[in-house]
Coordinates of C-alpha atoms in Angstrom, one line a residue:
Chain A
M27 CA -5.5 -46.5 50.1
K28 CA -4.4 -46.5 46.6
N29 CA -0.9 -45.1 45.7
G30 CA -1.7 -41.5 45.0
D31 CA -5.0 -41.1 47.0
Q32 CA -3.5 -38.8 49.5
A33 CA -5.8 -37.2 51.8
T34 CA -4.5 -33.7 51.3
P35 CA -5.2 -32.8 47.7
P36 CA -1.7 -31.5 45.9
Q37 CA -2.0 -27.8 44.5
L38 CA -2.1 -27.4 40.9
P39 CA 1.1 -25.9 39.4
P40 CA 1.0 -22.4 38.0
R41 CA -0.3 -22.4 34.5
I42 CA 1.8 -23.3 31.6
G43 CA 1.0 -21.0 28.9
A44 CA -0.8 -22.4 25.8
N45 CA -2.9 -20.5 23.4
R46 CA -4.5 -18.0 25.7
E47 CA -5.8 -15.9 23.4
S48 CA -9.3 -16.4 24.5
T49 CA -8.6 -16.8 28.0
M50 CA -11.0 -13.9 29.0
A51 CA -13.8 -15.1 26.4
N52 CA -17.1 -14.9 27.9
L53 CA -19.6 -17.9 27.6
R54 CA -23.3 -16.8 27.2
A55 CA -26.3 -18.6 26.1
E56 CA -29.3 -16.4 24.5
N57 CA -32.5 -17.9 24.4
L58 CA -31.3 -21.2 24.0
S59 CA -33.9 -23.9 23.1
K60 CA -33.7 -27.6 22.2
R61 CA -36.7 -29.6 21.1
Y62 CA -37.0 -33.3 19.9
R63 CA -39.4 -35.3 18.1
Q64 CA -40.2 -38.3 19.5
G65 CA -42.7 -39.9 17.2
E66 CA -45.6 -37.7 17.0
R67 CA -44.6 -35.9 20.2
E68 CA -42.5 -32.9 20.7
V69 CA -40.3 -33.1 23.5
V70 CA -39.0 -29.6 25.0
A71 CA -35.6 -30.2 26.6
L72 CA -34.3 -26.7 27.0
E73 CA -36.6 -23.4 26.6
G74 CA -35.6 -19.8 26.3
F75 CA -32.2 -20.2 28.4
T76 CA -30.2 -17.0 28.7
F77 CA -27.2 -16.7 30.9
S78 CA -23.9 -15.4 30.7
F79 CA -21.2 -17.3 32.4
P80 CA -18.9 -15.1 34.3
Q81 CA -15.3 -16.3 35.7
G82 CA -15.6 -18.6 38.7
S83 CA -17.7 -21.7 39.3
T84 CA -21.4 -22.0 38.2
A85 CA -23.2 -25.0 39.2
V86 CA -26.4 -26.1 37.3
V87 CA -28.6 -28.4 39.5
G88 CA -32.3 -29.7 38.8
P89 CA -34.1 -32.9 38.9
S90 CA -33.5 -35.6 35.8
G91 CA -34.9 -34.6 32.7
S92 CA -34.6 -30.7 33.7
G93 CA -32.5 -30.0 30.9
K94 CA -29.0 -30.3 32.3
T95 CA -27.0 -32.4 30.3
T96 CA -28.8 -30.9 27.1
L97 CA -27.6 -27.3 28.2
L98 CA -24.0 -28.5 28.6
N99 CA -24.3 -30.3 25.2
L100 CA -25.3 -27.1 23.8
L101 CA -22.8 -25.0 25.5
A102 CA -19.9 -27.3 24.6
G103 CA -20.9 -27.4 21.1
F104 CA -21.8 -31.0 21.0
D105 CA -25.3 -30.5 19.8
L106 CA -26.6 -27.5 18.2
P107 CA -29.9 -25.4 19.4
T108 CA -33.2 -25.6 17.8
E109 CA -33.6 -22.1 18.4
G110 CA -31.0 -19.2 20.1
G111 CA -27.4 -19.4 20.1
V112 CA -24.1 -19.8 22.2
Y113 CA -21.6 -17.2 22.1
L114 CA -18.4 -17.2 23.1
G115 CA -16.9 -13.5 23.2
E116 CA -18.0 -12.5 19.9
L117 CA -18.1 -16.2 18.1
A118 CA -21.5 -17.6 17.4
L119 CA -20.7 -21.3 18.2
H120 CA -24.0 -22.7 17.1
Q121 CA -23.2 -21.0 13.6
L122 CA -19.7 -22.9 13.2
S123 CA -19.3 -26.3 11.4
E124 CA -18.8 -29.5 13.3
D125 CA -14.8 -29.4 13.0
Q126 CA -14.8 -25.7 13.8
R127 CA -16.5 -26.2 17.0
A128 CA -13.9 -29.0 17.8
E129 CA -11.3 -26.6 17.2
V130 CA -13.3 -24.0 19.5
R131 CA -13.4 -26.9 22.4
L132 CA -9.8 -28.0 21.8
R133 CA -8.5 -24.5 22.4
N134 CA -10.9 -23.1 24.8
M135 CA -12.7 -25.9 26.8
G136 CA -11.6 -28.8 29.2
F137 CA -14.0 -31.6 30.2
V138 CA -14.4 -34.0 33.1
F139 CA -17.2 -36.4 32.8
Q140 CA -19.0 -38.8 35.3
Q141 CA -17.9 -41.9 33.4
W142 CA -14.0 -40.5 33.3
N143 CA -14.1 -41.3 29.4
L144 CA -10.2 -41.9 29.6
I145 CA -8.9 -43.6 26.4
P146 CA -8.3 -47.3 27.5
T147 CA -5.4 -48.1 25.3
L148 CA -3.4 -45.1 26.7
T149 CA -1.4 -44.6 29.6
A150 CA -2.4 -42.0 32.1
W151 CA 0.4 -39.7 30.9
E152 CA -0.7 -40.2 27.3
N153 CA -4.4 -39.7 28.1
V154 CA -3.3 -36.3 29.6
A155 CA -1.3 -35.7 26.5
F156 CA -3.9 -36.3 23.9
P157 CA -5.3 -32.9 23.4
L158 CA -1.6 -31.7 23.1
L159 CA -1.5 -34.1 20.1
L160 CA -4.2 -32.9 19.0
A161 CA -3.1 -29.3 19.4
G162 CA 0.4 -30.4 17.4
L163 CA 2.7 -29.6 20.3
P164 CA 6.1 -31.2 20.1
P165 CA 6.4 -34.8 21.8
K166 CA 9.0 -33.5 24.4
T167 CA 6.6 -30.5 25.4
R168 CA 3.6 -32.9 25.5
R169 CA 5.4 -35.2 27.9
E170 CA 6.7 -32.8 30.0
R171 CA 3.2 -31.1 30.5
A172 CA 1.4 -34.4 31.0
L173 CA 3.6 -35.2 33.7
A174 CA 3.7 -31.8 35.2
L175 CA -0.2 -32.2 35.5
L176 CA -0.2 -35.6 36.8
E177 CA 2.2 -34.4 39.5
A178 CA -0.1 -31.5 40.2
V179 CA -3.0 -34.1 40.9
G180 CA -0.9 -36.5 42.6
L181 CA -0.4 -39.4 40.1
L182 CA 3.0 -38.9 38.8
E183 CA 3.7 -42.4 39.9
R184 CA 0.8 -43.6 38.2
A185 CA 1.9 -41.9 34.8
H186 CA 2.3 -45.3 32.9
H187 CA -0.5 -47.0 34.3
L188 CA -3.4 -48.0 31.8
P189 CA -6.7 -46.6 33.0
S190 CA -7.9 -50.2 34.0
R191 CA -5.1 -50.3 36.7
L192 CA -6.3 -47.2 38.2
S193 CA -9.2 -46.7 41.1
G194 CA -12.3 -44.4 40.0
G195 CA -10.7 -41.5 42.1
E196 CA -7.4 -42.0 40.4
Q197 CA -9.2 -42.0 36.7
Q198 CA -11.2 -39.0 37.6
R199 CA -8.1 -37.2 38.4
V200 CA -6.3 -38.1 35.3
A201 CA -9.3 -37.0 33.6
L202 CA -9.2 -33.4 35.3
A203 CA -5.4 -33.1 34.2
R204 CA -6.4 -34.0 30.6
A205 CA -9.2 -31.4 30.9
L206 CA -6.5 -29.1 32.0
A207 CA -3.9 -29.8 29.4
L208 CA -4.1 -26.9 27.0
D209 CA -5.0 -24.5 30.0
P210 CA -8.6 -23.8 28.6
P211 CA -10.5 -20.7 30.1
I212 CA -13.8 -22.9 30.4
L213 CA -14.2 -26.1 32.4
F214 CA -17.1 -28.2 32.1
A215 CA -17.9 -31.0 34.5
D216 CA -20.6 -33.2 34.2
E217 CA -21.4 -35.0 37.5
P218 CA -17.6 -35.2 38.2
T219 CA -18.0 -36.9 41.4
G220 CA -21.3 -38.9 40.7
N221 CA -19.2 -42.5 40.5
L222 CA -16.6 -41.9 43.7
D223 CA -16.5 -42.8 47.1
A224 CA -16.5 -40.1 49.6
S225 CA -12.7 -40.0 50.1
S226 CA -12.1 -39.5 46.1
R227 CA -15.3 -37.3 46.1
E228 CA -13.8 -34.8 48.4
Q229 CA -10.3 -34.9 46.7
V230 CA -11.4 -34.5 43.1
A231 CA -13.9 -31.7 44.2
S232 CA -10.8 -29.7 46.0
L233 CA -9.0 -30.1 42.6
L234 CA -11.9 -29.0 40.3
F235 CA -12.9 -26.2 42.5
E236 CA -9.4 -24.9 42.6
A237 CA -8.8 -25.4 38.7
G238 CA -12.1 -23.4 38.4
Q239 CA -11.0 -20.4 40.2
A240 CA -9.4 -18.7 37.6
R241 CA -11.6 -20.0 34.7
T242 CA -15.3 -20.5 34.0
L243 CA -16.1 -23.7 35.7
I244 CA -19.7 -24.9 34.6
L245 CA -20.5 -27.7 36.9
V246 CA -23.7 -30.1 36.1
T247 CA -24.5 -32.2 39.1
H248 CA -27.1 -33.9 41.3
D249 CA -25.2 -33.4 44.3
L250 CA -26.5 -30.1 46.2
E251 CA -23.5 -30.4 48.6
L252 CA -21.1 -30.1 45.9
A253 CA -23.1 -27.3 44.2
S254 CA -23.2 -25.5 47.4
Q255 CA -19.2 -25.0 46.8
A256 CA -19.7 -23.0 43.5
D257 CA -19.7 -19.3 43.5
R258 CA -23.4 -19.6 41.7
I259 CA -26.0 -22.0 41.4
L260 CA -28.4 -22.3 38.4
H261 CA -31.7 -24.2 39.4
L262 CA -33.4 -25.8 36.0
R263 CA -36.7 -27.6 36.1
G264 CA -38.7 -28.6 33.0
G265 CA -36.1 -27.3 30.7
R266 CA -36.4 -23.6 32.0
L267 CA -33.9 -21.6 34.2
V268 CA -36.2 -21.0 37.1
R269 CA -33.6 -19.5 39.8
V270 CA -30.0 -18.1 40.0
A271 CA -28.9 -18.6 43.6
T272 CA -25.7 -17.4 45.3
P273 CA -24.8 -19.9 48.2
A274 CA -24.2 -18.5 51.6
P275 CA -20.4 -18.3 51.9
G276 CA -18.9 -20.9 54.5
Chain B
M23 CA 2.5 -41.1 21.0
E24 CA 1.9 -40.5 17.4
V25 CA -1.0 -41.2 15.5
L26 CA 0.3 -44.4 14.3
A27 CA 1.3 -45.5 17.6
L28 CA -2.5 -44.9 18.6
V29 CA -3.4 -47.2 15.8
L30 CA -0.6 -49.8 16.7
R31 CA -1.9 -49.8 20.7
N32 CA -5.5 -50.5 19.5
L33 CA -4.5 -53.5 17.3
L34 CA -2.3 -54.8 20.2
A35 CA -5.3 -54.4 22.6
R36 CA -7.1 -57.0 20.8
P37 CA -4.4 -59.5 19.9
V38 CA -6.0 -62.4 18.7
R39 CA -8.7 -60.6 16.5
S40 CA -6.0 -58.7 15.0
L41 CA -3.7 -61.7 14.6
L42 CA -6.9 -63.9 12.8
T43 CA -7.3 -60.7 10.6
L44 CA -3.5 -60.8 9.7
L45 CA -3.8 -64.2 9.0
G46 CA -6.7 -63.9 6.5
V47 CA -4.8 -61.1 4.8
L48 CA -1.6 -63.1 4.5
I49 CA -3.4 -66.2 3.3
A50 CA -5.1 -64.2 0.4
T51 CA -1.9 -62.4 -0.5
T52 CA -0.1 -65.8 -0.6
S53 CA -2.3 -67.6 -2.9
M54 CA -2.4 -64.5 -5.0
V55 CA 1.3 -64.0 -5.4
L56 CA 1.4 -68.0 -6.1
F57 CA -1.1 -67.8 -8.5
L58 CA 0.4 -65.1 -10.3
S59 CA 3.9 -66.7 -9.9
F60 CA 3.3 -69.2 -12.2
G61 CA 2.3 -66.9 -15.1
E62 CA 5.4 -65.3 -14.4
G63 CA 7.5 -68.2 -14.1
L64 CA 6.0 -69.5 -17.5
R65 CA 7.1 -66.2 -19.0
R66 CA 10.6 -66.3 -18.0
S67 CA 11.2 -70.2 -18.9
L68 CA 9.6 -69.4 -22.1
A69 CA 11.8 -66.4 -23.1
Q70 CA 14.7 -68.4 -21.9
E71 CA 13.8 -71.5 -23.8
L72 CA 13.0 -69.6 -27.1
S73 CA 16.4 -67.8 -26.5
R74 CA 18.1 -71.2 -27.0
V75 CA 16.5 -72.6 -30.1
G76 CA 18.1 -72.3 -33.0
P77 CA 16.0 -71.8 -36.1
A78 CA 14.5 -68.7 -35.9
I79 CA 11.3 -69.6 -38.0
Q80 CA 8.9 -72.3 -37.6
I81 CA 6.4 -73.2 -40.2
V82 CA 3.1 -74.7 -38.9
P83 CA -0.3 -75.0 -40.5
E84 CA -2.7 -72.0 -40.1
G85 CA -4.6 -72.0 -37.0
M86 CA -1.9 -73.6 -34.9
E87 CA 0.0 -71.2 -32.3
G88 CA 2.9 -71.4 -30.3
L89 CA 5.0 -74.7 -30.3
G90 CA 3.1 -77.8 -31.4
F91 CA 3.5 -80.6 -28.7
S92 CA -0.2 -81.2 -29.1
G93 CA -2.1 -81.9 -32.3
Y94 CA -2.1 -84.4 -35.1
P95 CA 0.9 -83.5 -37.6
E96 CA -0.9 -81.7 -40.7
I97 CA 2.0 -80.6 -43.1
T98 CA 2.2 -82.8 -46.0
P99 CA 5.5 -84.0 -48.0
K100 CA 4.1 -82.1 -50.7
E101 CA 4.1 -79.0 -48.5
Y102 CA 7.3 -79.6 -47.5
G103 CA 8.6 -79.7 -50.9
L104 CA 7.2 -76.3 -51.7
A105 CA 8.6 -74.9 -48.5
Q106 CA 12.2 -76.2 -49.7
E107 CA 11.5 -75.0 -53.1
A108 CA 10.7 -71.4 -51.5
G109 CA 13.5 -71.6 -49.0
R110 CA 16.3 -72.1 -51.8
E111 CA 14.9 -69.0 -53.6
L112 CA 14.7 -67.1 -50.6
G113 CA 18.6 -68.5 -49.5
V114 CA 17.8 -69.9 -46.2
R115 CA 20.3 -72.2 -44.5
A116 CA 18.1 -75.3 -43.8
I117 CA 14.3 -76.3 -43.8
I118 CA 14.0 -79.3 -41.2
P119 CA 10.9 -81.0 -40.9
T120 CA 10.0 -82.3 -37.3
L121 CA 7.2 -83.7 -35.5
F122 CA 6.5 -83.9 -31.8
L123 CA 4.8 -86.7 -30.0
A124 CA 3.7 -86.2 -26.2
R125 CA 3.2 -89.9 -24.5
G126 CA 2.2 -90.3 -21.0
G127 CA 0.1 -88.8 -18.3
F128 CA 0.4 -86.5 -15.5
D129 CA 3.1 -88.1 -13.7
P130 CA 6.6 -86.7 -15.0
Q131 CA 8.2 -90.3 -14.7
T132 CA 5.7 -91.8 -17.1
S133 CA 5.5 -88.6 -19.4
F134 CA 7.8 -88.8 -22.4
F135 CA 8.2 -85.8 -25.1
F136 CA 9.6 -87.1 -28.6
Q137 CA 10.8 -84.8 -31.3
G138 CA 11.5 -86.4 -34.4
L139 CA 14.7 -85.3 -36.7
P140 CA 15.3 -85.8 -40.2
E141 CA 18.3 -88.2 -41.1
G142 CA 21.4 -86.6 -40.6
V143 CA 20.2 -83.8 -38.1
A144 CA 21.5 -83.8 -34.7
P145 CA 19.9 -82.0 -31.8
D146 CA 22.4 -79.3 -31.7
L147 CA 21.1 -78.0 -34.9
L148 CA 17.7 -77.3 -33.2
Y149 CA 19.1 -76.6 -29.8
P150 CA 22.8 -75.0 -30.1
G151 CA 24.9 -75.8 -27.4
V152 CA 23.7 -79.0 -26.3
R153 CA 26.4 -81.8 -25.8
V154 CA 26.5 -85.5 -25.7
Q155 CA 27.4 -87.0 -22.3
A156 CA 27.6 -90.6 -23.5
G157 CA 27.4 -92.3 -26.7
S158 CA 26.3 -90.3 -30.1
L159 CA 24.6 -86.9 -30.8
L160 CA 23.1 -88.4 -33.9
P161 CA 20.8 -91.0 -33.9
S162 CA 21.0 -93.9 -36.3
E163 CA 17.7 -95.1 -38.1
R164 CA 16.4 -96.9 -35.1
G165 CA 18.2 -94.6 -32.4
A166 CA 17.2 -92.3 -29.6
I167 CA 19.1 -89.5 -28.2
V168 CA 17.9 -88.7 -24.6
G169 CA 17.9 -85.6 -22.8
A170 CA 19.7 -85.6 -19.3
K171 CA 16.8 -85.3 -17.2
V172 CA 14.4 -87.8 -18.8
A173 CA 17.5 -90.2 -18.7
K174 CA 17.7 -89.6 -15.0
R175 CA 13.8 -89.7 -14.3
S176 CA 13.1 -92.7 -16.4
Q177 CA 16.3 -94.4 -15.6
L178 CA 17.1 -94.9 -19.4
S179 CA 20.9 -96.2 -19.6
L180 CA 22.8 -96.3 -23.0
G181 CA 21.9 -99.4 -25.1
G182 CA 18.7 -99.6 -23.6
P183 CA 15.4 -100.3 -25.2
L184 CA 12.9 -97.7 -25.7
R185 CA 9.5 -98.7 -27.0
L186 CA 7.3 -96.0 -29.0
S187 CA 4.5 -98.6 -29.6
P188 CA 4.1 -102.5 -29.7
R189 CA 6.0 -102.4 -33.2
V190 CA 8.3 -99.7 -32.7
E191 CA 11.2 -100.0 -30.6
L192 CA 14.2 -98.0 -30.7
R193 CA 17.6 -98.1 -28.6
V194 CA 19.2 -95.4 -26.6
E195 CA 22.4 -94.3 -28.7
G196 CA 23.2 -91.1 -26.9
I197 CA 22.6 -89.2 -23.5
L198 CA 22.8 -85.4 -23.6
E199 CA 24.6 -83.3 -20.9
E200 CA 22.1 -81.2 -18.8
S201 CA 21.7 -78.0 -20.3
G202 CA 19.0 -76.3 -18.2
G203 CA 16.7 -75.9 -21.1
L204 CA 13.9 -77.9 -23.0
A205 CA 16.1 -80.3 -24.4
D206 CA 16.8 -81.8 -21.1
N207 CA 13.3 -83.2 -21.3
L208 CA 13.0 -84.5 -24.9
I209 CA 14.1 -87.5 -26.6
F210 CA 15.3 -87.2 -30.2
V211 CA 14.4 -89.7 -32.5
P212 CA 14.4 -90.3 -36.3
L213 CA 11.2 -88.9 -38.1
K214 CA 10.3 -92.2 -39.4
P215 CA 9.7 -94.3 -36.3
L216 CA 7.3 -91.5 -35.1
Q217 CA 5.5 -91.3 -38.4
E218 CA 5.2 -94.9 -38.3
V219 CA 3.6 -94.7 -34.6
L220 CA 1.1 -92.2 -35.7
G221 CA 0.4 -93.8 -39.0
T222 CA 1.3 -90.6 -41.2
E223 CA 3.8 -89.2 -43.2
N224 CA 3.1 -85.6 -42.4
Y225 CA 5.1 -83.3 -40.1
T226 CA 4.1 -81.3 -37.2
A227 CA 6.3 -78.2 -38.3
L228 CA 9.1 -77.0 -40.5
L229 CA 11.8 -75.1 -38.7
V230 CA 13.8 -72.7 -40.8
A231 CA 17.6 -72.1 -40.1
L232 CA 18.7 -68.7 -41.4
N233 CA 22.1 -67.7 -42.7
P234 CA 23.9 -64.8 -41.0
G235 CA 22.4 -61.3 -41.8
Q236 CA 18.8 -62.6 -43.1
K237 CA 15.7 -61.1 -41.0
A238 CA 13.4 -63.5 -39.5
E239 CA 10.6 -61.2 -40.0
E240 CA 11.1 -60.5 -43.6
V241 CA 11.9 -64.3 -44.5
A242 CA 8.8 -65.5 -42.5
R243 CA 6.6 -63.1 -44.4
A244 CA 8.1 -64.2 -48.1
L245 CA 7.8 -67.8 -46.9
E246 CA 3.9 -67.5 -46.0
A247 CA 3.3 -65.6 -49.2
S248 CA 4.5 -68.9 -51.3
L249 CA 2.9 -71.4 -48.8
P250 CA -0.8 -71.2 -48.7
G251 CA -2.5 -72.9 -45.6
L252 CA 0.7 -72.7 -43.7
K253 CA 1.8 -69.7 -41.5
A254 CA 5.6 -68.9 -40.7
Q255 CA 6.0 -68.0 -37.1
T256 CA 9.3 -66.2 -35.6
T257 CA 10.5 -66.6 -32.2
G258 CA 9.0 -63.0 -31.7
D259 CA 5.6 -64.3 -33.0
V260 CA 5.6 -67.3 -30.5
M261 CA 6.7 -64.8 -27.7
R262 CA 3.7 -62.6 -28.7
F263 CA 1.3 -65.7 -28.7
A264 CA 2.6 -66.8 -25.7
E265 CA 2.3 -63.5 -24.0
R266 CA -1.4 -63.0 -25.1
A267 CA -2.0 -66.5 -23.8
L268 CA -0.1 -65.9 -20.3
R269 CA -2.4 -62.5 -20.1
I270 CA -5.5 -64.6 -20.5
S271 CA -4.3 -67.1 -18.1
D272 CA -3.2 -64.3 -15.5
L273 CA -6.5 -63.1 -15.8
V274 CA -8.2 -66.2 -14.8
R275 CA -5.6 -66.7 -12.2
F276 CA -5.9 -63.3 -10.6
G277 CA -9.8 -64.0 -10.8
I278 CA -9.8 -67.1 -8.7
S279 CA -7.2 -65.3 -6.2
L280 CA -9.8 -62.6 -6.2
V281 CA -12.1 -64.8 -4.1
A282 CA -9.4 -64.9 -1.5
L283 CA -8.8 -61.6 -1.4
V284 CA -12.2 -60.5 -1.2
V285 CA -12.4 -62.6 1.8
G286 CA -9.5 -61.3 3.1
G287 CA -10.7 -57.5 2.4
L288 CA -14.1 -58.7 4.0
L289 CA -12.1 -59.9 7.1
V290 CA -10.2 -56.6 7.4
A291 CA -13.7 -54.6 7.2
N292 CA -15.1 -56.8 9.8
T293 CA -12.5 -56.2 12.0
V294 CA -12.1 -52.7 11.5
M295 CA -16.3 -52.1 11.8
M296 CA -16.4 -54.5 14.9
S297 CA -13.3 -52.1 16.4
V298 CA -15.3 -48.9 15.5
Y299 CA -18.5 -50.0 17.1
E300 CA -16.6 -51.2 20.3
R301 CA -14.7 -47.6 20.2
I302 CA -18.0 -45.5 19.5
R303 CA -17.3 -43.7 23.1
E304 CA -13.9 -43.5 22.7
F305 CA -14.1 -41.6 19.4
G306 CA -16.9 -39.6 21.2
V307 CA -14.6 -38.7 23.8
M308 CA -11.7 -37.8 21.3
R309 CA -14.0 -35.3 19.2
A310 CA -15.2 -33.9 22.6
L311 CA -11.9 -33.1 23.4
G312 CA -11.1 -31.5 20.2
A313 CA -10.6 -33.8 17.5
R314 CA -11.7 -33.1 14.0
R315 CA -13.5 -35.8 11.8
G316 CA -10.5 -36.3 9.7
F317 CA -8.2 -37.2 12.9
I318 CA -10.9 -40.2 13.5
F319 CA -11.1 -41.1 9.9
R320 CA -7.3 -41.0 9.3
L321 CA -6.9 -43.4 12.4
V322 CA -9.5 -46.1 11.4
V323 CA -8.3 -46.0 7.9
L324 CA -4.5 -46.3 9.3
E325 CA -5.8 -49.4 11.3
A326 CA -7.2 -51.1 8.1
L327 CA -4.1 -50.2 6.0
L328 CA -1.6 -51.4 8.6
L329 CA -3.4 -54.7 9.0
A330 CA -3.6 -55.3 5.1
L331 CA -0.1 -54.2 4.7
L332 CA 1.6 -56.2 7.1
G333 CA -0.6 -59.1 6.0
G334 CA 0.4 -58.4 2.5
A335 CA 4.3 -58.1 3.4
L336 CA 4.1 -61.5 5.0
G337 CA 1.7 -63.0 2.5
L338 CA 4.5 -62.0 0.0
A339 CA 7.3 -63.4 2.0
L340 CA 5.4 -66.7 2.5
G341 CA 4.4 -66.6 -1.3
S342 CA 8.2 -66.3 -2.3
A343 CA 9.1 -68.9 -0.2
V344 CA 6.4 -71.3 -1.3
S345 CA 7.2 -70.5 -4.9
Y346 CA 11.0 -71.4 -4.2
A347 CA 9.8 -74.7 -2.9
I348 CA 7.7 -75.5 -6.1
N349 CA 10.7 -74.4 -8.3
L350 CA 12.9 -76.8 -6.4
Y351 CA 10.4 -79.7 -7.1
T352 CA 9.8 -78.9 -10.9
L353 CA 13.4 -77.9 -11.7
D354 CA 13.9 -81.5 -10.4
Q355 CA 11.0 -82.9 -12.4
V356 CA 10.5 -81.3 -15.6
G357 CA 13.9 -78.8 -15.8
L358 CA 11.8 -75.8 -15.8
A359 CA 11.1 -73.2 -13.0
L360 CA 7.4 -72.9 -13.2
S361 CA 7.1 -70.2 -10.5
A362 CA 8.5 -66.6 -10.3
V363 CA 8.0 -63.8 -7.5
T364 CA 9.4 -61.1 -9.9
P365 CA 9.7 -57.4 -8.7
R366 CA 6.7 -56.4 -10.6
L367 CA 4.7 -59.2 -9.0
S368 CA 5.9 -58.2 -5.5
L369 CA 4.8 -54.3 -6.1
F370 CA 1.6 -55.5 -7.6
A371 CA 0.9 -57.6 -4.5
L372 CA 1.8 -54.9 -2.0
L373 CA -0.6 -52.4 -4.0
V374 CA -3.3 -55.0 -4.1
A375 CA -2.9 -55.4 -0.3
L376 CA -2.5 -51.5 0.2
G377 CA -6.0 -50.8 -1.8
L378 CA -7.5 -53.8 0.1
G379 CA -6.9 -52.2 3.2
L380 CA -7.8 -49.0 2.0
S381 CA -11.3 -50.1 0.7
A382 CA -12.0 -52.1 3.7
G383 CA -11.2 -49.1 6.0
L384 CA -13.2 -46.3 4.3
L385 CA -16.6 -47.2 5.2
P386 CA -15.9 -47.9 9.0
A387 CA -13.5 -44.8 8.9
Y388 CA -16.5 -42.5 7.4
H389 CA -19.0 -44.1 10.0
A390 CA -16.6 -43.5 12.9
S391 CA -16.0 -39.9 11.6
R392 CA -19.8 -39.0 11.4
I393 CA -21.1 -40.3 14.7
P394 CA -22.7 -37.2 16.1
V395 CA -20.5 -36.4 19.7
V396 CA -24.1 -36.5 21.9
E397 CA -24.5 -40.2 20.5
A398 CA -21.1 -41.5 20.8
L399 CA -20.9 -40.2 24.3
G400 CA -24.4 -41.5 25.1
R401 CA -25.3 -37.7 26.1
V402 CA -28.9 -37.9 24.0

C-alpha cells in the first residue's frame, strides 16, 4: 500500500472561510439545450433540460452519448447552451463573458475530473494552492490552507511530491483537495472513480460524499453503485432528462 | 509558487529544449553584439585619433571624404601655392602638404602606411605629443621615422633599410615612442621619395595649423571660398562624415545580425509554441479552475521573455568577452581597439532580446489563451 492510502478515510477539516458570499446560491438549469452541427447533420447533445440542484449530492447517470458531459460543461460554464440558461442564484451564467464565467467558477465551483488533471510541474501542495493563487491569497495562507487540506485527505506526507510520483488514488485525493481549496458551494465530479482501483475508489467516494454534504455536489458517473450513494439520481437518455430518482436509504 | 515560479518550473521541466533555445538566443545576441561593437569601437578610436591630430583643418579635393589613405594624390603644386597665399591672408600658422601611401596586403606584418612630410616638418607637428625613443625625430632627405608598433611588428631597427620601390630606398633614422595613437602605425618619410614612387608632384591633402584664437570652421569656409575644386574639412567635418559612414555600416552589420536574430526568435517561438501544444490540457485545467485568459497569456509570454532575456544577457556577456579578446589582438597588431561594447550597445542588445522574446511569445500566448475550455480539456 502506498504511503497515505489508509483504509479509513480521514475526516475533512472544518471549512476554512474563504469568499462564501454565494454559499447558498442555487444552481439551476432552465430549458437547457445544446446542438452541434456535424457536417450537414445536426446533433442534439442535450434537449430541454430543466432542474434545480439542491444542496446535497445529485448523481447524473446515463449511457454514453446521453448528454452527461455536455450537461456538466454547460452547468460549469465551460460551454454555452444553444438554448435555455444556467443560473446561479440570480446570476445568468450563460450571459457572462468567458473571463466572468472563470471568475464565477473560481469563487463558487470545485472540480474533480476522471483524469485527475493535476498540473504536472507542480507538487501536490502547489496543485492544491493553485486556485488560492488565482484568488490572490498571500503565500503563507496558500501554503497553510493547502497543507491542511492535504492532511484532511491523508496526503500530508506526500505534499512535496510531483503528481508523477503519486498513485492514481493519491492524485485523485489531491484533485479533491484542490477542488475544496476555496471552499466552493458547488462541487462537480466527472467520473471521479473511473480510473481507480477498488480500494482507492472507496476512499475517494467516501471523501467526495463527505465534502458534498454541505455543498451542492453534482456527480456524473457510469457507476450505478457510486450513484446510489447520492441523495438523488438524474437519468439522462438521448440528451433528455427521463427520470429523477431518490435511492432507497441504506 | 508565484507566476514566475510557474514559468521557471515549466522551463526546467524540459531542460534540454530550454537549453537549446537559450543557446540559440545566446548565439544570436552574441553575434549582434559583436557586429555592432565594431562600429562602436571604430567610433571611439576615431574620436581619440582625431583629438590627437594637430592641424585643425585638412584641405582635400572635392568629392573626397575623411582621412585620405586611399586614392591618388590630386592636389597640384599650383593649388598648394594658392592655398599658401590664402593661408597667409587669413593668418594661419602653417599649411603643410602631405601625402599618404598604403603598401601591403591584409596581413598587418606586411602592411605599411607612409605619410610624407615636407622638409623641416617633424611628426610632432601633426601628432602633438609623439616623442622619439631612438635616433632623430626629423627625417633627412632619405630618412624615415618609424612608429613604435610598426617598428616592432616589422622588426625595423635604427639604420636599417626601408625599400619603397626598386629604385627608392630609405634608412630608418628614428623610432617613435609608443603613444597609443595612429602615429604608432605610421612611417613618416619626406614627401619627395613618396612622390617619386607614385610618379607625381601632387599631394593627397594640405593640413592647416591654426594660431591660437582662430576658429576652425570660419577659416575652413574662407579657405574653401578661395580654393576652387578643393574642400576644407575640419575635425568636426571628418567626425560627421565618419559618423554618417559608421551609421550606414551599423545598419549593414545590424542587417546581417538580424538573420541570426530572426533565427533566434523563431527558435523561441517554436519552443514556446511546442510547449503550448503540449500543455493545452494543462491550460484547460487552469481555465476550468478559474484562471482568466490574461493569466494564461501572461504565463506563456513570460516564458518566452524569460528565455529571450536570459539568452540575451548571456549573449551580451559572451559578446563582451569575445570583444575584449579581439581588442587584445587588434591593439597588438594595429594599435587600435576595434571593438567596443558600450553601455548603449548593451542596452540595445538587451532591448532587442526582450523584443525578440515578446514577439516570439505573443502568438503562442494568444493561441493558448483562446483555446475553448471544453476543447482544451478534451470534453467535446
